[in-house]
Short mmCIF file of C-alpha atoms in Angstrom, two decimals:
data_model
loop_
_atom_site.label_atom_id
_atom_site.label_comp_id
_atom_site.label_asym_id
_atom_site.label_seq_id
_atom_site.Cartn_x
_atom_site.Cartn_y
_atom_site.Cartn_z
CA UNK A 1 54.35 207.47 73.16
CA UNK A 2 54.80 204.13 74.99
CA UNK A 3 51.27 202.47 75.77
CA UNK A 4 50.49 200.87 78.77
CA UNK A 5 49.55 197.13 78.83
CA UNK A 6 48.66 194.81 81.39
CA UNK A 7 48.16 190.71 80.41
CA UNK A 8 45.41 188.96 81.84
CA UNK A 9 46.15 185.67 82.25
CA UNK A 10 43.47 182.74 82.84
CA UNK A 11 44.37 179.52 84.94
CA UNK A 12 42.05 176.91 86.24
CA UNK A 13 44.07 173.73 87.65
CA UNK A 14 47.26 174.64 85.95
CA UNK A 15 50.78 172.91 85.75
CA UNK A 16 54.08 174.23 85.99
CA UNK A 17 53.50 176.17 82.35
CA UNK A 18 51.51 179.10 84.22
CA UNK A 19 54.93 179.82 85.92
CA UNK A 20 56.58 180.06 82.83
CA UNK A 21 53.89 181.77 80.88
CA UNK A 22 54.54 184.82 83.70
CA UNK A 23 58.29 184.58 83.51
CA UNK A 24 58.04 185.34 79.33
CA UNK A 25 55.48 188.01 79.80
CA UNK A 26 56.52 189.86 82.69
CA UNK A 27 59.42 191.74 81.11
CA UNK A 28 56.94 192.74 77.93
CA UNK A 29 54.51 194.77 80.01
CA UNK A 30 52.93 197.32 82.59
CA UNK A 31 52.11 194.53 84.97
CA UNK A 32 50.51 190.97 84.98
CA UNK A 33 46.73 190.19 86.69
CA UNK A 34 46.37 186.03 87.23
CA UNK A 35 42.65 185.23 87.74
CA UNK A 36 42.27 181.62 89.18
CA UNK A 37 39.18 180.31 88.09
CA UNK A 38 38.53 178.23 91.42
CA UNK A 39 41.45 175.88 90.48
CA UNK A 40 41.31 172.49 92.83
CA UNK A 41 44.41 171.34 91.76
CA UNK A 42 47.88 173.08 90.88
CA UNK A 43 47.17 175.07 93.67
CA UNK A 44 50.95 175.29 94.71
CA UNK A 45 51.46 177.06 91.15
CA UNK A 46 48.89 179.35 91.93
CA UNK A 47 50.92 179.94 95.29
CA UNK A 48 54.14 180.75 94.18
CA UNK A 49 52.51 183.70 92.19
CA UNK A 50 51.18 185.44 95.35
CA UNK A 51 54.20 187.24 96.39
CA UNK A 52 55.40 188.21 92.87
CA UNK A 53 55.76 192.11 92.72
CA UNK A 54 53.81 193.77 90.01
CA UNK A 55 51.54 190.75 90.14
CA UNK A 56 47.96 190.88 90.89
CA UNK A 57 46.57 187.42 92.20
CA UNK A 58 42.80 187.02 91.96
CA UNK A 59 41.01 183.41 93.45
CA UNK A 60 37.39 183.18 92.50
CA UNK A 61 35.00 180.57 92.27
CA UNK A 62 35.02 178.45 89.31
CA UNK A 63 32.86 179.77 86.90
CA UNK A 64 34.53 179.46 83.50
CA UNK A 65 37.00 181.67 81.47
CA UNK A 66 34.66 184.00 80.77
CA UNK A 67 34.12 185.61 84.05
CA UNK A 68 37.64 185.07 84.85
CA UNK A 69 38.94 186.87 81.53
CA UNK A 70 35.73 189.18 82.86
CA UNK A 71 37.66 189.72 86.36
CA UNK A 72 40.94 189.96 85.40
CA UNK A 73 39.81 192.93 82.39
CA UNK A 74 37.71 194.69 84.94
CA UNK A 75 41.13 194.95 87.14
CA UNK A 76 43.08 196.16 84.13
CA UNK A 77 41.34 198.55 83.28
CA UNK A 78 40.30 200.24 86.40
CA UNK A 79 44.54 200.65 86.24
CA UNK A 80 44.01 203.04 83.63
CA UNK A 81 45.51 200.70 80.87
CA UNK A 82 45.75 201.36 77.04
CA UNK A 83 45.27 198.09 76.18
CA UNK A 84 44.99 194.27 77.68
CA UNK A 85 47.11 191.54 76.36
CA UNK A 86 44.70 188.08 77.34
CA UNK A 87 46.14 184.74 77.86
CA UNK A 88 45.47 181.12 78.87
CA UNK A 89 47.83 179.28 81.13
CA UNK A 90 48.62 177.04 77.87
CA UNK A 91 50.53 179.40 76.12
CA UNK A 92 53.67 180.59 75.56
CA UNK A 93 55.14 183.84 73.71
CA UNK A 94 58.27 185.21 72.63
CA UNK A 95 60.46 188.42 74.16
CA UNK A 96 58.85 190.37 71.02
CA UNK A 97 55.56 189.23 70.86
CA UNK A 98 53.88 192.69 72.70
CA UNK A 99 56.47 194.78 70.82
CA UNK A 100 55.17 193.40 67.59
CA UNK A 101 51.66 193.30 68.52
CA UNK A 102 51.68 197.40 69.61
CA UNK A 103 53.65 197.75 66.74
CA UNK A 104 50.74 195.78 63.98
CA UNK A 105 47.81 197.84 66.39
CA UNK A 106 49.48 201.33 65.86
CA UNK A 107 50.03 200.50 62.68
CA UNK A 108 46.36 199.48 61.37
CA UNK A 109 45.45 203.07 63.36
CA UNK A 110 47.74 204.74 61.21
CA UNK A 111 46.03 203.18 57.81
CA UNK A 112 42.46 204.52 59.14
CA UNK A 113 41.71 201.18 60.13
CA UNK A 114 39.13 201.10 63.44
CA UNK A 115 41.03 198.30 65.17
CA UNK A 116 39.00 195.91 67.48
CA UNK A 117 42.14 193.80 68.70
CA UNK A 118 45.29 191.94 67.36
CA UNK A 119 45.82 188.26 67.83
CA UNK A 120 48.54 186.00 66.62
CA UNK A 121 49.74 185.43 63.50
CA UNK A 122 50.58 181.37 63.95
CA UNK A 123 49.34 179.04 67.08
CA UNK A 124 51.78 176.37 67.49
CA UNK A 125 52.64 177.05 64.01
CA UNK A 126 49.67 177.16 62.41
CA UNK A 127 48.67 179.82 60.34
CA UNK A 128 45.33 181.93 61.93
CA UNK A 129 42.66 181.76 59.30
CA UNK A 130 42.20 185.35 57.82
CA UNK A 131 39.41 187.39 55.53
CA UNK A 132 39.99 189.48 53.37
CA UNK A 133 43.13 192.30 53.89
CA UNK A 134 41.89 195.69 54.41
CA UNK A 135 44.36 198.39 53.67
CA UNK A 136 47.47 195.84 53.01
CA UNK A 137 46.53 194.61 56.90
CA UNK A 138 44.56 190.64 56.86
CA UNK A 139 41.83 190.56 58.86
CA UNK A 140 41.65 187.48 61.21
CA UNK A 141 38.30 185.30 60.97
CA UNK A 142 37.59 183.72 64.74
CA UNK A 143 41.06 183.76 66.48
CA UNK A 144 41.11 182.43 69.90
CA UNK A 145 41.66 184.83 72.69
CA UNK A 146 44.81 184.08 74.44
CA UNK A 147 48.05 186.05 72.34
CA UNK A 148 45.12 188.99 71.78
CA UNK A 149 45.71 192.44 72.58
CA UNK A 150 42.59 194.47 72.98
CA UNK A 151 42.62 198.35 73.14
CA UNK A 152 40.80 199.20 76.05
CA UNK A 153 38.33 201.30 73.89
CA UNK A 154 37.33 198.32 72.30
CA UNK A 155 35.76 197.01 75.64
CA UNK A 156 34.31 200.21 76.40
CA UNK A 157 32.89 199.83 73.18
CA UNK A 158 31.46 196.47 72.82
CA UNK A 159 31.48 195.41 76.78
CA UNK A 160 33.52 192.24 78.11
CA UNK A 161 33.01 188.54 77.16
CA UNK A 162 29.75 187.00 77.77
CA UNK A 163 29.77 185.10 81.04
CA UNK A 164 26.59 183.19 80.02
CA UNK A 165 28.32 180.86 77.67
CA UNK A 166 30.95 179.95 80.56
CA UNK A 167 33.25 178.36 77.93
CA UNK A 168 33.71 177.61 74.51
CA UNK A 169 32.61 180.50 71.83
CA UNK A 170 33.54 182.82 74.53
CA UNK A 171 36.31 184.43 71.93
CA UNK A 172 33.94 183.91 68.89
CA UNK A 173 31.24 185.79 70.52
CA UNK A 174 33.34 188.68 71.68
CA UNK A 175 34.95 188.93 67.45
CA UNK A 176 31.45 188.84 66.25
CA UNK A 177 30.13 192.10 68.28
CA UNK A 178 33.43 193.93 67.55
CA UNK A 179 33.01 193.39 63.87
CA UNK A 180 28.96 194.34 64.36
CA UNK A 181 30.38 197.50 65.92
CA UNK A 182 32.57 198.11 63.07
CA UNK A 183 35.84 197.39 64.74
CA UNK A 184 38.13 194.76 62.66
CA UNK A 185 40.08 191.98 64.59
CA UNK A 186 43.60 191.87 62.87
CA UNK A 187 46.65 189.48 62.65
CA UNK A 188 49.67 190.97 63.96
CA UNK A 189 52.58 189.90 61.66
CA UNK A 190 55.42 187.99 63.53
CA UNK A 191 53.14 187.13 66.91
CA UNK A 192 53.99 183.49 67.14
CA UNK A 193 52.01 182.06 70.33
CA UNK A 194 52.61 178.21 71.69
CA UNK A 195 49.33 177.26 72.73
CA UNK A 196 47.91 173.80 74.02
CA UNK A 197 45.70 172.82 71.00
CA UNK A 198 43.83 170.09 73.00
CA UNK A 199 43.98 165.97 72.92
CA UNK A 200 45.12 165.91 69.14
CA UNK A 201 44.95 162.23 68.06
CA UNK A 202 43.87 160.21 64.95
CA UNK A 203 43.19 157.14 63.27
CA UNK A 204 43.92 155.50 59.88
CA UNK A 205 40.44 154.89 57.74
CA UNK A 206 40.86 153.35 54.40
CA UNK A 207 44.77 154.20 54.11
CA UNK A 208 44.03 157.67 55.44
CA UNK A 209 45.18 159.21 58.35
CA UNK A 210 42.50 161.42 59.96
CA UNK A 211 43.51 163.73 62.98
CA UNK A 212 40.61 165.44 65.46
CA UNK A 213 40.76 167.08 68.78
CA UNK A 214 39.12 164.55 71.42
CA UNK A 215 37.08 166.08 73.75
CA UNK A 216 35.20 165.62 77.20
CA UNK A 217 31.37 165.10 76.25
CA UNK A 218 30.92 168.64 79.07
CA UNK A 219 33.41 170.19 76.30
CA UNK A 220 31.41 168.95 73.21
CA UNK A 221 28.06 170.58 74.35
CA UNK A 222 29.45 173.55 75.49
CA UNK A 223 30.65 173.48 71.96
CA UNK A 224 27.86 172.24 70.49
CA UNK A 225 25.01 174.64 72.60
CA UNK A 226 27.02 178.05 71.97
CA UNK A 227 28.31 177.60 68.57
CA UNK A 228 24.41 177.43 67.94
CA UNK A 229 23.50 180.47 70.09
CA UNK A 230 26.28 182.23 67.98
CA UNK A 231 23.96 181.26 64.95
CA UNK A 232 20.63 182.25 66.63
CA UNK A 233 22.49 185.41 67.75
CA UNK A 234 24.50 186.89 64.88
CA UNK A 235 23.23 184.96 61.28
CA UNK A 236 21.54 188.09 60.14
CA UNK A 237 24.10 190.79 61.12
CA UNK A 238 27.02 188.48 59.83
CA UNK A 239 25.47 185.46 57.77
CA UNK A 240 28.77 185.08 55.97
CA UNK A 241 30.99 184.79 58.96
CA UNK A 242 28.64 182.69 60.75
CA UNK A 243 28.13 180.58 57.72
CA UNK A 244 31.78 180.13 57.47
CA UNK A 245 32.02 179.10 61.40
CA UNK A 246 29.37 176.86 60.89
CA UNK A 247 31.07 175.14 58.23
CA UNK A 248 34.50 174.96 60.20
CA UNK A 249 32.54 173.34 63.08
CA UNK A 250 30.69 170.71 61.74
CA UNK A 251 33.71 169.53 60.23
CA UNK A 252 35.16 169.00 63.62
CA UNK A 253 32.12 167.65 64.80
CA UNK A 254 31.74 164.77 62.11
CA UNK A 255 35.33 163.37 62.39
CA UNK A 256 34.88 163.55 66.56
CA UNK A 257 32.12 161.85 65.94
CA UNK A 258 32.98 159.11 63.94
CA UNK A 259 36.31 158.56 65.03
CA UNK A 260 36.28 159.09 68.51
CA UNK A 261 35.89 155.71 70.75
CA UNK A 262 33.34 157.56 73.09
CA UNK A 263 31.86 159.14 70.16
CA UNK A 264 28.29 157.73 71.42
CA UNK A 265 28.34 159.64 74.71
CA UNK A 266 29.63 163.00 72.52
CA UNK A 267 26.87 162.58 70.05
CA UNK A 268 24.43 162.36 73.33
CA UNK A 269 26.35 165.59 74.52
CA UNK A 270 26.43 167.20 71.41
CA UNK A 271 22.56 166.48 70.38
CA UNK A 272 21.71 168.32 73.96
CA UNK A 273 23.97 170.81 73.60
CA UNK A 274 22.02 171.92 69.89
CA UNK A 275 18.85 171.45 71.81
CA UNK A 276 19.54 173.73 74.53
CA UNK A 277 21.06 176.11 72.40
CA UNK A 278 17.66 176.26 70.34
CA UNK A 279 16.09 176.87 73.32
CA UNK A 280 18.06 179.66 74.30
CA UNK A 281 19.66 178.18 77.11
CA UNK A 282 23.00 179.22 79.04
CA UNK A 283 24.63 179.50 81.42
CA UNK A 284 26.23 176.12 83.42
CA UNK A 285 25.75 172.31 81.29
CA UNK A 286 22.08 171.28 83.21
CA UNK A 287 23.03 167.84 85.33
CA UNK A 288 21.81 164.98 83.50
#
C-alpha cells in the first residue's frame, strides 16, 4: 500500500536554500505545506513559493518553530495524511531519503516495534547518537526534528510540539513524551540529511583545537531555560535519558562559555535562562 506523506517545512527569514529544499522534496511526496514564521527578510523566497501547485503557503506571525511546525502539522493532517515528513529551511535530502524512511518505519512495524517517528541516520555526516537497538532496529536518543517522519498516529497520540518553549528543546520535548507513551523514535538506515549545524568555530588552547557552536545570548537561554524545564518535566519518568541530555548539554555550555569572545553576555543569558526555567517560566525570552 503506498502511504501518503506531506513535508512540513519551517522557514523564518530564509535564503535561497528554502527553494531548493522544495525542489528535492517535492518529487518524494503527497504534497509540501511551507509555514513562514513571520519572516522579515527573504521575503522574495517566500514569494516565489506562492504559486507552486501542490504547495500550501502559510504566513503567520513570528512566534517560533514550534507553532509553525504546530501550523503546518495541523494542515497535514486535516489532509488525511499517513504520516508528516518535518523540515527546516536548512536542510537538504536526497531523491531516496522518504523511500528509505517509509521503508525503516514499515519495517520497525513489521518487528512489533510501536514506532514514534524516524529521523536521519547522519546530519551533515555525522552519525545521530543512538540507545540501545531494539529488535536489530537502533533507537535514536534526541534527534533533531527536521529529516523526521512522524506517523500521524503518533500526534494523535502524544499531541503536537509544545508552543510554550518557542524554540530550542522543541524536538527534545516532543521524543521525550513519545518514549513516555511507549512509542520508540528510530534511525532510519541510509537517511542522510544536510542540515545547517549553526556558527561552528574554534580556538586552539594549550596545542588543542577546541570546536563549539557560537550562539546569540536569545539562543543560549532559550537553551539554557528549556533544557531545564525538560529536567523539571521528565527526570522521574526518564532519569536516564534526561541524565544523558544533561550531560551532552553542559558540555556545550562550558566550551561556549569559555571560549566564546562574548561568553560574558551568554553566561548572563544562560544564568537567566536556568533561573526562569526553575521558575517554571515560558513562553517568549522576558525583555531585559
Amino acid at each position: 500500500m503506498k502511504l501518503r506523506v506531506v513535508a512540513v517545512v519551517t522557514a523564518h527569514d530564509p535564503d535561497e536554500r528554502l527553494g531548493t529544499l522544495v525542489d528535492q522534496v517535492e518529487p518524494q511526496v503527497a504534497g509540501v505545506v511551507v509555514v513562514d514564521d513571520g519572516s522579515t527578510s527573504g521575503l522574495d523566497v517566500v514569494d516565489a513559493l506562492a504559486d507552486r501547485p501542490g504547495l500550501r503557503l502559510i504566513r503567520q506571525p513570528n512566534a517560533g518553530v514550534a507553532a509553525a511546525l504546530n501550523a503546518g502539522v495541523s494542515a497535514a493532517l486535516t489532509d488525511g495524511v499517513d504520516a508528516v515528513l518535518t523540515l527546516d529551511q536548512d536542510s537538504g535530502l536526497p531523491a531516496t531519503y522518504v523511500t528509505r524512511a517509509v521503508q525503516a518505519w514499515q519495517d520497525a512495524v513489521s518487528r512489533r516495534i510501536s514506532v514514534a517517528f524516524v529521523c536521519a541516520e547522519t546530519y551533515s555526516g555525522r552519525r545521530a547518537p543512538t540507545r540501545r537497538t531494539k529488535n536489530g532496529v537502533f533507537r535514536a536518543f534526541d534527534p533533531m526534528q527536521s529529516g523526521s517522519l512522524v506517523p500521524a498516529a503518533t500526534y494523535r497520540q502524544v499531541g503536537c510540539y509544545d508552543e510554550s518553549l518557542v524554540i530550542d528543546a522543541v524536538d527534545s520535548d516532543f521524543t521525550v513524551r513519545c518514549l513516555d507513551a511507549g512509542l520508540e523514535p528510530l534511525i532510519a538506515p541510509g537517511c542522510h540529511l544536510e542540515h545547517g549545524m549553526g556558527e561552528h568555530t574554534g580556538r586552539r588552547v594549550l596545542g588543542r583545537d577546541l570546536a563549539y557552536n557560537h550562539h546569540s545570548p536569545d539562543r543560549v537561554y532559550y537553551m539554557a531555560r528549556n533544557g531545564t524545564l525538560l529536567t523539571r518535566r521528565h527526570a522521574r519518568s526518564q532519569p536516564g535519558w534526561v541524565l544523558r541530555r544533561l550531560t551532552e548539554e553542559a558540555k556545550a555550555h562550558t566550551l561556549r562559555l569559555a571560549l566564546d569572545p562574548e561568553r560574558t553576555r551568554l553566561a548572563r543569558a544562560a544564568l537567566a535562562g536556568v533561573r526562569d526555567g526553575l521558575r517554571g517560566r515560558t513562553g517568549p525570552r522576558p525583555l531585559p
